[in-house]
mmCIF file of C-alpha atoms in Angstrom:
data_model
loop_
_atom_site.group_PDB
_atom_site.id
_atom_site.type_symbol
_atom_site.label_atom_id
_atom_site.label_comp_id
_atom_site.label_asym_id
_atom_site.label_seq_id
_atom_site.Cartn_x
_atom_site.Cartn_y
_atom_site.Cartn_z
ATOM 1 C CA MET A 255 -3.533 -6.043 20.678
ATOM 2 C CA SER A 256 -2.997 -4.800 24.125
ATOM 3 C CA LEU A 257 -3.758 -6.259 27.502
ATOM 4 C CA ASP A 258 -4.747 -5.487 30.945
ATOM 5 C CA PRO A 259 -0.965 -4.211 32.089
ATOM 6 C CA ALA A 260 -1.629 -4.498 35.637
ATOM 7 C CA ILE A 261 -1.922 -8.458 34.523
ATOM 8 C CA ASN A 262 1.541 -9.627 35.472
ATOM 9 C CA ASP A 263 2.443 -12.482 34.360
ATOM 10 C CA PRO A 264 5.993 -13.176 32.424
ATOM 11 C CA ASN A 265 4.672 -15.622 29.920
ATOM 12 C CA LEU A 266 1.032 -14.529 29.130
ATOM 13 C CA ILE A 267 1.621 -12.784 25.485
ATOM 14 C CA LEU A 268 0.928 -8.615 26.125
ATOM 15 C CA ARG A 269 0.797 -7.435 22.521
ATOM 16 C CA VAL A 270 2.817 -7.884 18.613
ATOM 17 C CA ALA A 271 5.008 -6.479 18.399
ATOM 18 C CA ALA A 272 6.157 -3.997 15.096
ATOM 19 C CA LYS A 273 7.172 -7.018 13.173
ATOM 20 C CA GLY A 274 4.707 -9.536 13.801
ATOM 21 C CA ASP A 275 5.902 -11.416 16.947
ATOM 22 C CA GLY A 276 4.076 -11.731 20.339
ATOM 23 C CA VAL A 277 6.051 -10.358 23.427
ATOM 24 C CA THR A 278 5.775 -10.657 26.652
ATOM 25 C CA SER A 279 4.713 -9.004 30.088
ATOM 26 C CA ASP A 280 9.299 -9.319 30.825
ATOM 27 C CA GLY A 281 9.292 -8.553 27.074
ATOM 28 C CA ARG A 282 10.431 -11.615 25.536
ATOM 29 C CA HIS A 283 9.672 -11.958 21.438
ATOM 30 C CA VAL A 284 7.405 -14.911 20.800
ATOM 31 C CA ALA A 285 7.045 -15.691 16.912
ATOM 32 C CA GLY A 286 3.499 -17.228 16.001
ATOM 33 C CA ALA A 287 1.880 -15.936 18.885
ATOM 34 C CA ALA A 288 -1.468 -13.772 19.674
ATOM 35 C CA PRO A 289 -1.853 -11.394 22.783
ATOM 36 C CA GLY A 290 -3.600 -13.724 25.372
ATOM 37 C CA ASP A 291 -1.521 -16.944 24.940
ATOM 38 C CA ARG A 292 0.335 -17.768 27.033
ATOM 39 C CA LEU A 293 3.732 -18.758 26.955
ATOM 40 C CA LEU A 294 4.884 -22.907 28.214
ATOM 41 C CA PRO A 295 8.133 -24.127 29.991
ATOM 42 C CA ASP A 296 8.399 -25.776 27.011
ATOM 43 C CA GLY A 297 8.360 -23.088 24.592
ATOM 44 C CA GLY A 298 4.726 -23.931 23.698
ATOM 45 C CA LEU A 299 1.830 -21.596 23.595
ATOM 46 C CA ASN A 300 -1.653 -22.119 25.397
ATOM 47 C CA ARG A 301 -3.584 -19.842 23.375
ATOM 48 C CA GLY A 302 -5.570 -17.996 24.339
ATOM 49 C CA PRO A 303 -8.704 -15.348 22.165
ATOM 50 C CA ASN A 304 -7.090 -14.040 20.265
ATOM 51 C CA TYR A 305 -5.631 -17.188 18.411
ATOM 52 C CA GLN A 306 -7.260 -18.125 15.108
ATOM 53 C CA THR A 307 -6.218 -20.930 13.041
ATOM 54 C CA PRO A 308 -4.613 -19.273 10.056
ATOM 55 C CA PRO A 309 -6.096 -19.736 7.231
ATOM 56 C CA CYS A 310 -3.752 -19.929 3.734
ATOM 57 C CA ARG A 311 -1.913 -23.520 4.142
ATOM 58 C CA HIS A 312 1.611 -21.328 3.198
ATOM 59 C CA PHE A 313 1.110 -18.905 6.419
ATOM 60 C CA ASP A 314 4.024 -20.552 7.933
ATOM 61 C CA GLU A 315 6.837 -20.047 5.231
ATOM 62 C CA CYS A 316 5.311 -17.530 3.051
ATOM 63 C CA GLY A 317 6.352 -13.808 3.808
ATOM 64 C CA GLY A 318 3.406 -12.515 2.463
ATOM 65 C CA CYS A 319 1.665 -12.042 5.655
ATOM 66 C CA GLU A 320 2.243 -12.443 8.989
ATOM 67 C CA LEU A 321 -1.036 -12.171 10.967
ATOM 68 C CA GLN A 322 -2.905 -14.711 10.051
ATOM 69 C CA HIS A 323 -2.489 -16.294 13.620
ATOM 70 C CA VAL A 324 -4.364 -13.522 15.494
ATOM 71 C CA THR A 325 -8.453 -12.280 15.152
ATOM 72 C CA ASP A 326 -9.963 -9.289 13.332
ATOM 73 C CA ALA A 327 -10.340 -7.129 17.153
ATOM 74 C CA ALA A 328 -6.383 -8.247 17.820
ATOM 75 C CA LEU A 329 -5.154 -6.760 13.653
ATOM 76 C CA ALA A 330 -7.281 -4.290 14.537
ATOM 77 C CA GLN A 331 -5.886 -3.141 17.691
ATOM 78 C CA PHE A 332 -2.128 -3.677 16.226
ATOM 79 C CA VAL A 333 -2.512 -1.504 13.190
ATOM 80 C CA ALA A 334 -3.933 1.600 15.352
ATOM 81 C CA GLU A 335 -1.010 1.038 18.165
ATOM 82 C CA ARG A 336 1.130 1.172 15.232
ATOM 83 C CA CYS A 337 -0.164 4.295 14.474
ATOM 84 C CA LEU A 338 -0.143 5.420 17.800
ATOM 85 C CA ASN A 339 3.314 3.990 19.826
ATOM 86 C CA ALA A 340 4.700 6.152 16.915
ATOM 87 C CA LEU A 341 3.264 8.807 17.990
ATOM 88 C CA LEU A 342 3.532 8.635 20.912
ATOM 89 C CA GLY A 343 7.342 8.176 21.032
ATOM 90 C CA GLN A 344 7.187 11.490 19.721
ATOM 91 C CA ASP A 345 5.243 13.382 22.883
ATOM 92 C CA ILE A 346 2.098 13.662 20.722
ATOM 93 C CA TYR A 347 -1.590 12.266 22.023
ATOM 94 C CA PRO A 348 -4.085 12.248 18.916
ATOM 95 C CA GLY A 349 -7.744 14.235 19.908
ATOM 96 C CA THR A 350 -10.010 11.257 18.740
ATOM 97 C CA VAL A 351 -8.577 8.036 17.663
ATOM 98 C CA HIS A 352 -11.184 6.455 14.090
ATOM 99 C CA PRO A 353 -11.946 2.707 14.890
ATOM 100 C CA THR A 354 -9.355 1.227 12.293
ATOM 101 C CA HIS A 355 -10.251 -0.235 9.201
ATOM 102 C CA LEU A 356 -9.033 -3.698 7.813
ATOM 103 C CA SER A 357 -9.954 -5.081 3.924
ATOM 104 C CA PRO A 358 -11.471 -8.059 3.593
ATOM 105 C CA PRO A 359 -9.234 -11.471 2.557
ATOM 106 C CA GLN A 360 -8.949 -11.304 -0.935
ATOM 107 C CA SER A 361 -9.387 -7.843 -1.364
ATOM 108 C CA ARG A 362 -5.249 -7.433 -2.800
ATOM 109 C CA ARG A 363 -5.664 -5.378 -6.493
ATOM 110 C CA ARG A 364 -2.083 -5.741 -7.147
ATOM 111 C CA ALA A 365 0.265 -8.742 -7.142
ATOM 112 C CA ALA A 366 3.950 -8.438 -7.074
ATOM 113 C CA LEU A 367 5.679 -12.401 -7.636
ATOM 114 C CA ARG A 368 8.227 -14.235 -8.357
ATOM 115 C CA ALA A 369 8.811 -17.109 -10.917
ATOM 116 C CA VAL A 370 12.036 -19.214 -10.465
ATOM 117 C CA ARG A 371 12.660 -22.872 -12.755
ATOM 118 C CA MET A 372 14.121 -25.125 -10.564
ATOM 119 C CA GLY A 373 15.018 -27.894 -12.551
ATOM 120 C CA LYS A 374 12.197 -29.556 -14.250
ATOM 121 C CA LYS A 375 9.596 -27.629 -12.810
ATOM 122 C CA VAL A 376 8.574 -23.910 -12.184
ATOM 123 C CA GLN A 377 7.844 -21.910 -8.762
ATOM 124 C CA LEU A 378 5.889 -19.130 -8.826
ATOM 125 C CA GLY A 379 4.300 -17.268 -5.916
ATOM 126 C CA PHE A 380 5.558 -15.052 -3.283
ATOM 127 C CA SER A 381 9.005 -14.821 -1.217
ATOM 128 C CA ALA A 382 8.791 -16.613 2.322
ATOM 129 C CA SER A 383 10.439 -14.884 5.061
ATOM 130 C CA GLY A 384 13.630 -13.703 5.606
ATOM 131 C CA SER A 385 14.852 -16.008 2.352
ATOM 132 C CA HIS A 386 15.055 -15.860 -1.187
ATOM 133 C CA ARG A 387 13.334 -19.285 -2.062
ATOM 134 C CA VAL A 388 10.020 -18.662 -4.269
ATOM 135 C CA ILE A 389 6.782 -20.878 -2.145
ATOM 136 C CA ASP A 390 5.017 -21.891 -4.781
ATOM 137 C CA LEU A 391 1.547 -20.623 -4.003
ATOM 138 C CA ALA A 392 -1.246 -22.620 -4.390
ATOM 139 C CA GLU A 393 -3.565 -21.057 -2.582
ATOM 140 C CA CYS A 394 -3.993 -16.980 -2.239
ATOM 141 C CA HIS A 395 -5.554 -15.525 1.112
ATOM 142 C CA ILE A 396 -5.391 -11.764 0.238
ATOM 143 C CA MET A 397 -5.047 -12.014 -3.317
ATOM 144 C CA HIS A 398 -8.232 -10.596 -5.507
ATOM 145 C CA PRO A 399 -9.905 -13.825 -6.799
ATOM 146 C CA ASP A 400 -9.172 -12.204 -10.597
ATOM 147 C CA LEU A 401 -5.210 -12.232 -9.415
ATOM 148 C CA GLU A 402 -5.223 -15.177 -7.899
ATOM 149 C CA ARG A 403 -7.423 -17.023 -11.200
ATOM 150 C CA MET A 404 -3.686 -16.249 -13.529
ATOM 151 C CA VAL A 405 -1.072 -18.254 -10.975
ATOM 152 C CA PRO A 406 -1.686 -21.752 -12.814
ATOM 153 C CA LEU A 407 -2.006 -19.830 -15.804
ATOM 154 C CA VAL A 408 1.408 -17.794 -15.671
ATOM 155 C CA ARG A 409 2.523 -20.818 -14.021
ATOM 156 C CA ALA A 410 2.570 -23.230 -17.195
ATOM 157 C CA LEU A 411 3.565 -19.706 -19.799
ATOM 158 C CA ALA A 412 6.744 -19.593 -17.527
ATOM 159 C CA ALA A 413 6.945 -23.371 -17.473
ATOM 160 C CA ARG A 414 6.877 -24.256 -21.362
ATOM 161 C CA LEU A 415 9.741 -20.255 -21.817
ATOM 162 C CA LEU A 416 12.296 -19.484 -18.481
ATOM 163 C CA GLY A 417 15.331 -20.705 -18.705
ATOM 164 C CA HIS A 418 17.346 -22.810 -16.952
ATOM 165 C CA ARG A 419 18.857 -21.151 -13.935
ATOM 166 C CA SER A 420 16.665 -17.706 -14.744
ATOM 167 C CA GLN A 421 13.581 -16.156 -13.542
ATOM 168 C CA TRP A 422 10.751 -13.387 -14.130
ATOM 169 C CA GLN A 423 9.599 -10.761 -12.142
ATOM 170 C CA VAL A 424 5.448 -10.969 -12.094
ATOM 171 C CA LYS A 425 3.477 -8.421 -11.521
ATOM 172 C CA MET A 426 -0.049 -7.790 -11.408
ATOM 173 C CA ALA A 427 -3.318 -5.575 -11.409
ATOM 174 C CA VAL A 428 -6.636 -5.714 -11.605
ATOM 175 C CA VAL A 429 -7.715 -2.779 -13.809
ATOM 176 C CA ASP A 430 -10.882 -1.831 -15.328
ATOM 177 C CA GLN A 431 -10.519 -3.831 -18.664
ATOM 178 C CA GLY A 432 -9.227 -7.188 -16.855
ATOM 179 C CA ILE A 433 -5.662 -8.069 -15.585
ATOM 180 C CA ASP A 434 -2.691 -5.611 -16.576
ATOM 181 C CA LEU A 435 0.359 -8.460 -16.504
ATOM 182 C CA LEU A 436 3.842 -7.644 -16.466
ATOM 183 C CA ILE A 437 7.425 -9.883 -16.540
ATOM 184 C CA GLU A 438 9.925 -8.052 -16.038
ATOM 185 C CA GLY A 439 13.683 -10.171 -16.989
ATOM 186 C CA TYR A 440 12.048 -12.287 -19.920
ATOM 187 C CA GLU A 441 13.003 -11.234 -23.779
ATOM 188 C CA PRO A 442 11.511 -13.426 -26.218
ATOM 189 C CA ASP A 443 13.987 -15.751 -28.568
ATOM 190 C CA GLY A 444 12.264 -15.544 -31.889
ATOM 191 C CA LEU A 445 8.761 -15.152 -33.635
ATOM 192 C CA THR A 446 7.594 -18.173 -31.963
ATOM 193 C CA ALA A 447 7.640 -16.873 -27.996
ATOM 194 C CA GLN A 448 6.674 -14.305 -29.412
ATOM 195 C CA GLU A 449 3.209 -15.656 -30.868
ATOM 196 C CA ALA A 450 3.233 -17.821 -27.461
ATOM 197 C CA LEU A 451 3.088 -14.214 -25.466
ATOM 198 C CA ILE A 452 0.482 -12.862 -28.065
ATOM 199 C CA ALA A 453 -1.572 -15.778 -27.349
ATOM 200 C CA PHE A 454 -1.861 -16.442 -24.209
ATOM 201 C CA ALA A 455 -2.707 -13.138 -23.778
ATOM 202 C CA GLU A 456 -5.728 -13.272 -26.251
ATOM 203 C CA ALA A 457 -6.895 -16.872 -24.665
ATOM 204 C CA ASN A 458 -7.289 -15.539 -20.700
ATOM 205 C CA ARG A 459 -8.633 -12.308 -22.416
ATOM 206 C CA LEU A 460 -6.004 -10.336 -20.600
ATOM 207 C CA ALA A 461 -6.596 -6.787 -21.036
ATOM 208 C CA ARG A 462 -2.891 -5.883 -21.522
ATOM 209 C CA PHE A 463 0.887 -7.794 -21.277
ATOM 210 C CA SER A 464 4.101 -6.437 -21.091
ATOM 211 C CA LEU A 465 7.770 -7.486 -21.166
ATOM 212 C CA ASP A 466 10.246 -5.400 -19.152
ATOM 213 C CA THR A 467 13.735 -6.416 -20.669
ATOM 214 C CA GLY A 468 16.065 -4.043 -18.474
ATOM 215 C CA TYR A 469 14.691 -0.736 -20.230
ATOM 216 C CA GLY A 470 11.437 -0.159 -19.389
ATOM 217 C CA ALA A 471 8.339 -1.744 -19.673
ATOM 218 C CA GLU A 472 6.742 -2.588 -23.471
ATOM 219 C CA PRO A 473 3.343 -3.672 -24.772
ATOM 220 C CA VAL A 474 3.281 -6.737 -26.643
ATOM 221 C CA TRP A 475 -1.100 -7.155 -26.124
ATOM 222 C CA GLU A 476 -2.854 -4.489 -25.514
ATOM 223 C CA PRO A 477 -6.351 -4.350 -27.613
ATOM 224 C CA GLU A 478 -7.587 -0.682 -26.031
ATOM 225 C CA PRO A 479 -6.427 1.639 -23.207
ATOM 226 C CA VAL A 480 -6.022 0.390 -19.778
ATOM 227 C CA THR A 481 -7.126 2.488 -17.695
ATOM 228 C CA VAL A 482 -8.262 2.111 -13.871
ATOM 229 C CA THR A 483 -11.116 4.238 -12.192
ATOM 230 C CA LEU A 484 -10.985 7.027 -9.531
ATOM 231 C CA SER A 485 -13.693 8.523 -8.347
ATOM 232 C CA GLY A 486 -16.238 7.814 -11.027
ATOM 233 C CA THR A 487 -13.039 8.875 -13.903
ATOM 234 C CA ALA A 488 -10.781 6.336 -15.465
ATOM 235 C CA VAL A 489 -7.736 6.874 -15.933
ATOM 236 C CA ALA A 490 -4.877 5.971 -17.952
ATOM 237 C CA TYR A 491 -3.052 3.123 -15.502
ATOM 238 C CA PRO A 492 0.938 2.840 -16.368
ATOM 239 C CA GLN A 493 2.809 0.044 -16.646
ATOM 240 C CA PHE A 494 1.738 -1.324 -12.528
ATOM 241 C CA ALA A 495 1.687 2.105 -11.483
ATOM 242 C CA PHE A 496 0.922 2.863 -8.058
ATOM 243 C CA LEU A 497 -2.106 2.462 -6.338
ATOM 244 C CA GLN A 498 -3.940 1.802 -3.533
ATOM 245 C CA ALA A 499 -3.503 -2.625 -2.462
ATOM 246 C CA THR A 500 -7.579 -2.359 -2.443
ATOM 247 C CA ALA A 501 -10.997 -0.438 -3.381
ATOM 248 C CA ASP A 502 -12.395 -0.174 -0.238
ATOM 249 C CA GLY A 503 -9.578 0.953 1.245
ATOM 250 C CA GLU A 504 -9.092 3.019 -1.167
ATOM 251 C CA ALA A 505 -12.346 4.947 -0.433
ATOM 252 C CA ALA A 506 -11.485 4.509 3.913
ATOM 253 C CA LEU A 507 -8.591 6.564 3.150
ATOM 254 C CA LEU A 508 -10.338 9.060 0.654
ATOM 255 C CA ASP A 509 -13.868 9.736 3.049
ATOM 256 C CA ALA A 510 -11.448 10.409 5.951
ATOM 257 C CA VAL A 511 -10.038 13.455 3.562
ATOM 258 C CA ARG A 512 -13.336 14.536 3.160
ATOM 259 C CA GLU A 513 -13.737 14.563 6.662
ATOM 260 C CA SER A 514 -10.639 16.183 7.403
ATOM 261 C CA ILE A 515 -10.735 18.984 4.777
ATOM 262 C CA GLY A 516 -14.415 19.966 5.351
ATOM 263 C CA ALA A 517 -15.493 22.597 3.271
ATOM 264 C CA ALA A 518 -12.397 23.718 2.069
ATOM 265 C CA LYS A 519 -12.768 25.532 -1.187
ATOM 266 C CA ARG A 520 -9.061 25.964 -2.229
ATOM 267 C CA VAL A 521 -6.985 22.223 -2.284
ATOM 268 C CA ALA A 522 -3.179 20.966 -3.204
ATOM 269 C CA ASP A 523 -2.842 17.870 -3.610
ATOM 270 C CA LEU A 524 0.203 17.150 -2.840
ATOM 271 C CA PHE A 525 2.002 13.911 -3.611
ATOM 272 C CA ALA A 526 -0.875 13.450 -6.162
ATOM 273 C CA GLY A 527 -0.109 10.642 -7.796
ATOM 274 C CA LEU A 528 -2.631 9.061 -9.691
ATOM 275 C CA GLY A 529 -5.266 11.282 -8.377
ATOM 276 C CA THR A 530 -6.559 9.249 -5.717
ATOM 277 C CA PHE A 531 -6.990 12.224 -3.468
ATOM 278 C CA ALA A 532 -7.294 15.178 -6.727
ATOM 279 C CA LEU A 533 -10.257 13.117 -8.106
ATOM 280 C CA GLY A 534 -12.086 12.662 -5.308
ATOM 281 C CA LEU A 535 -12.287 16.259 -4.167
ATOM 282 C CA CYS A 536 -12.353 18.190 -7.111
ATOM 283 C CA GLU A 537 -16.143 18.129 -7.810
ATOM 284 C CA GLY A 538 -17.140 22.114 -5.825
ATOM 285 C CA ARG A 539 -13.886 22.921 -5.147
ATOM 286 C CA LYS A 540 -10.620 23.810 -7.313
ATOM 287 C CA VAL A 541 -8.093 21.280 -6.827
ATOM 288 C CA TYR A 542 -3.851 22.152 -7.706
ATOM 289 C CA ALA A 543 -1.905 18.624 -8.088
ATOM 290 C CA ALA A 544 1.930 17.671 -7.648
ATOM 291 C CA GLU A 545 3.289 15.529 -8.840
ATOM 292 C CA ALA A 546 7.119 13.619 -9.592
ATOM 293 C CA ASP A 547 6.536 10.408 -11.937
ATOM 294 C CA ARG A 548 5.609 12.401 -15.212
ATOM 295 C CA ALA A 549 3.665 9.637 -16.119
ATOM 296 C CA ALA A 550 1.308 9.682 -13.073
ATOM 297 C CA LEU A 551 0.313 13.476 -13.599
ATOM 298 C CA LEU A 552 0.327 12.867 -17.098
ATOM 299 C CA SER A 553 -3.013 10.640 -16.677
ATOM 300 C CA LEU A 554 -4.395 12.594 -14.318
ATOM 301 C CA LYS A 555 -3.676 15.458 -16.473
ATOM 302 C CA SER A 556 -5.277 14.308 -19.196
ATOM 303 C CA ALA A 557 -8.500 12.432 -17.642
ATOM 304 C CA ALA A 558 -9.137 15.687 -15.384
ATOM 305 C CA ASP A 559 -8.760 17.825 -18.822
ATOM 306 C CA ARG A 560 -11.248 15.092 -20.757
ATOM 307 C CA GLY A 561 -12.923 15.555 -17.657
ATOM 308 C CA THR A 562 -13.364 19.288 -17.798
ATOM 309 C CA LEU A 563 -12.629 18.391 -13.488
ATOM 310 C CA GLY A 564 -10.828 21.285 -13.204
ATOM 311 C CA ILE A 565 -8.067 20.642 -11.902
ATOM 312 C CA ALA A 566 -4.362 22.333 -11.829
ATOM 313 C CA SER A 567 -1.758 19.618 -12.305
ATOM 314 C CA ASP A 568 1.731 20.424 -11.851
ATOM 315 C CA HIS A 569 4.738 17.721 -12.788
ATOM 316 C CA ARG A 570 6.570 18.924 -9.418
ATOM 317 C CA ASP A 571 9.149 17.071 -7.055
ATOM 318 C CA LEU A 572 8.073 17.816 -4.062
ATOM 319 C CA PHE A 573 11.147 16.639 -2.425
ATOM 320 C CA ARG A 574 13.619 19.000 -4.248
ATOM 321 C CA ARG A 575 11.349 21.741 -4.936
ATOM 322 C CA PRO A 576 8.856 21.817 -1.979
ATOM 323 C CA LEU A 577 6.073 25.089 -1.904
ATOM 324 C CA THR A 578 6.886 27.508 -0.810
ATOM 325 C CA PRO A 579 5.020 29.264 2.600
ATOM 326 C CA VAL A 580 3.972 32.212 -0.026
ATOM 327 C CA GLU A 581 3.118 29.714 -2.286
ATOM 328 C CA LEU A 582 1.140 27.584 0.209
ATOM 329 C CA ALA A 583 -1.347 30.528 1.671
ATOM 330 C CA LYS A 584 -3.120 30.045 -1.833
ATOM 331 C CA PHE A 585 -5.329 27.479 -0.026
ATOM 332 C CA ASP A 586 -7.923 26.552 2.516
ATOM 333 C CA ALA A 587 -6.484 23.154 2.972
ATOM 334 C CA VAL A 588 -3.541 20.988 2.059
ATOM 335 C CA VAL A 589 -3.669 17.000 1.247
ATOM 336 C CA LEU A 590 -0.506 14.578 1.861
ATOM 337 C CA ASP A 591 0.326 11.193 0.389
ATOM 338 C CA PRO A 592 4.204 11.163 0.212
ATOM 339 C CA PRO A 593 6.068 7.843 -0.209
ATOM 340 C CA ARG A 594 7.463 5.531 3.054
ATOM 341 C CA ALA A 595 10.578 7.763 3.794
ATOM 342 C CA GLY A 596 8.302 11.146 4.281
ATOM 343 C CA ALA A 597 7.817 14.078 3.429
ATOM 344 C CA ARG A 598 10.666 16.776 5.340
ATOM 345 C CA GLU A 599 11.337 19.154 2.895
ATOM 346 C CA GLN A 600 7.733 19.978 2.302
ATOM 347 C CA VAL A 601 6.861 19.972 5.874
ATOM 348 C CA MET A 602 9.440 21.894 7.126
ATOM 349 C CA GLN A 603 7.326 24.385 4.225
ATOM 350 C CA LEU A 604 4.863 24.673 5.871
ATOM 351 C CA ALA A 605 5.156 24.508 9.466
ATOM 352 C CA ALA A 606 6.295 28.070 8.546
ATOM 353 C CA ALA A 607 2.869 28.694 6.633
ATOM 354 C CA LYS A 608 -0.498 29.091 8.031
ATOM 355 C CA VAL A 609 -2.641 26.589 5.655
ATOM 356 C CA PRO A 610 -5.153 25.935 8.012
ATOM 357 C CA VAL A 611 -5.942 21.979 7.759
ATOM 358 C CA ILE A 612 -3.814 19.280 6.921
ATOM 359 C CA ALA A 613 -4.582 15.951 6.221
ATOM 360 C CA TYR A 614 -1.607 13.581 5.940
ATOM 361 C CA VAL A 615 -1.747 10.249 3.914
ATOM 362 C CA SER A 616 1.016 8.135 6.128
ATOM 363 C CA CYS A 617 1.795 4.421 4.524
ATOM 364 C CA ASN A 618 5.170 5.211 7.621
ATOM 365 C CA PRO A 619 3.956 5.142 10.941
ATOM 366 C CA ALA A 620 7.392 6.468 12.139
ATOM 367 C CA SER A 621 8.445 9.225 9.212
ATOM 368 C CA PHE A 622 4.777 9.895 9.840
ATOM 369 C CA ALA A 623 5.547 10.589 13.870
ATOM 370 C CA ARG A 624 8.867 12.188 13.002
ATOM 371 C CA ASP A 625 7.182 14.980 10.530
ATOM 372 C CA ALA A 626 4.134 15.274 12.828
ATOM 373 C CA LYS A 627 6.718 16.943 15.203
ATOM 374 C CA ARG A 628 7.383 19.388 13.392
ATOM 375 C CA LEU A 629 3.752 20.408 13.030
ATOM 376 C CA VAL A 630 3.070 20.353 16.006
ATOM 377 C CA GLU A 631 5.995 22.018 16.968
ATOM 378 C CA ALA A 632 5.029 24.820 14.144
ATOM 379 C CA GLY A 633 1.809 25.542 16.058
ATOM 380 C CA TYR A 634 -0.378 22.006 14.921
ATOM 381 C CA THR A 635 -2.836 20.096 16.793
ATOM 382 C CA LEU A 636 -3.445 16.072 16.165
ATOM 383 C CA THR A 637 -7.181 16.774 16.014
ATOM 384 C CA ASP A 638 -8.266 12.545 14.326
ATOM 385 C CA LEU A 639 -6.128 9.900 13.178
ATOM 386 C CA TRP A 640 -7.801 6.928 11.129
ATOM 387 C CA PRO A 641 -5.893 3.816 11.115
ATOM 388 C CA VAL A 642 -6.224 1.907 8.200
ATOM 389 C CA GLY A 643 -5.175 -1.834 7.766
ATOM 390 C CA GLN A 644 -5.046 -2.209 3.583
ATOM 391 C CA PHE A 645 -2.580 -5.098 3.992
ATOM 392 C CA ARG A 646 -4.560 -7.862 5.000
ATOM 393 C CA TRP A 647 -2.275 -9.874 7.570
ATOM 394 C CA SER A 648 0.736 -7.400 7.193
ATOM 395 C CA THR A 649 2.558 -5.741 9.556
ATOM 396 C CA HIS A 650 2.426 -2.718 7.245
ATOM 397 C CA VAL A 651 -0.137 -0.101 8.118
ATOM 398 C CA GLU A 652 -1.640 2.928 6.687
ATOM 399 C CA LEU A 653 -3.227 5.898 8.342
ATOM 400 C CA VAL A 654 -5.117 9.667 8.015
ATOM 401 C CA ALA A 655 -4.139 11.846 10.104
ATOM 402 C CA ARG A 656 -5.762 15.849 10.469
ATOM 403 C CA PHE A 657 -3.686 18.452 11.406
ATOM 404 C CA ALA A 658 -5.374 22.156 12.668
ATOM 405 C CA ARG A 659 -3.727 25.451 12.370
ATOM 406 C CA ARG A 660 -4.530 26.322 15.853
ATOM 407 C CA ASP A 661 -3.998 29.870 15.724
ATOM 408 C CA SER A 662 -6.295 29.896 12.803
#
C-alpha cells in the first residue's frame, strides 16, 4: 500500500514490494514491514496503522504466506498495485480499476504439501520460505477446514507407511463428494499396505484416494465418480486438475468476465480448462472452448453434452496452433485465461483480428502486461481492470481485464 509520496521520511515504509518486503522512501527493503511502519536506528520497526499481528503461529517460517502481517486494506492495495505497476511499466493506463476482491481466510480448496520422515517423526506441511525444510503444520489459516482436518490424519498414515529417508507429495482438493487425496512417491509394499490405504480412505470418507508411483495417478479408492460443480454443472474432476483456488475467487473472476463480454452471443473460451468460464457463459450464448489438456477437455465435453449446453469443445494447443484471424472473426468476444507464461502466440493473432471485446484473465501481471501492450498497440483499449486476491496473504495475484476494439 502506498502512502502520500510527499512524505519525505527515508525511514518510513511506503509500500510492499512484489516479494513481500516493505520498501522505504529511499529504496531499502525491510522484511516483515507493513506500509506506515517506521524503521528504527537499531533495525527494529515502529509499527503503523497497516500492521496486524499474524494469526498463524507458523508465519515467520512457513513459505505458504508472506503477508499475514498487513491489514486487509493494505493487502487489497498491494494486489491492485501489483496489477497496475506491471501495466504502468508498459505505459498502459486502464480506464476503470474496480475494487480488489480478497478471498477470506480458510477458503483455499486445493493444497500441495510434503511429508518427510525425520527419524521416528513424520513432518507434513509446506516448505519453509526459501528452503526445502518442511514446516510441520499444527494449524493453517488459508486452507479450507476440510483440508486442514486431513493434515493430522495423513501425518498419522505417513508415520505408519513412509520409509526411512523417503518423502511424499500430498495433494488434496475439496470436491463435491468430499476430499480428493493424491499421494505421489509411494508404492504399497504388499497386501497389508494396500489394505491400510483402503481402510484409511473408508474410515475418513474420502471422495477418492489415488497414488502416483511415477506413471500417473491411479485411484485405489473411488466409491463414486468424483466431480466439481462449475456454474451449477457437475464436471468429472481428474486427480488434482487445475481448479480456481477458492470458490469465491472463481465467482469474482466469472462475474468480471460476464461484465466484460456483456451481451456477446458468440464467445470463444481459450485455455478453457474444465470449463470455469465456458459453463458460466453458455446460457443464451454459443460458446467455443479450446483446451490442450485432454483430460480436462474430455471432462468439459462430457458435462456439456450431458446437459445439452451447446458448448463446442476443441482439443487444441493454443501455443502451437492459436486461432487465426479468420477463425476469430466468428466471435463477438474472446475469453483468454492462459497459464503464467501468458498467451503471446494467441495474442499476436488477436492483434491482427477484429474481435470487439477480449476478457483476459491472468495469474501473472508481468506476462499479462506484455500481452496487453501488444493488444493496445493493435488498436484495443484497456477499459476495465479487476484485481483479485484469491491467494490470501500471498504475493500471488490475479486479475481480469477488459479490452475493447477502438474501431468496432
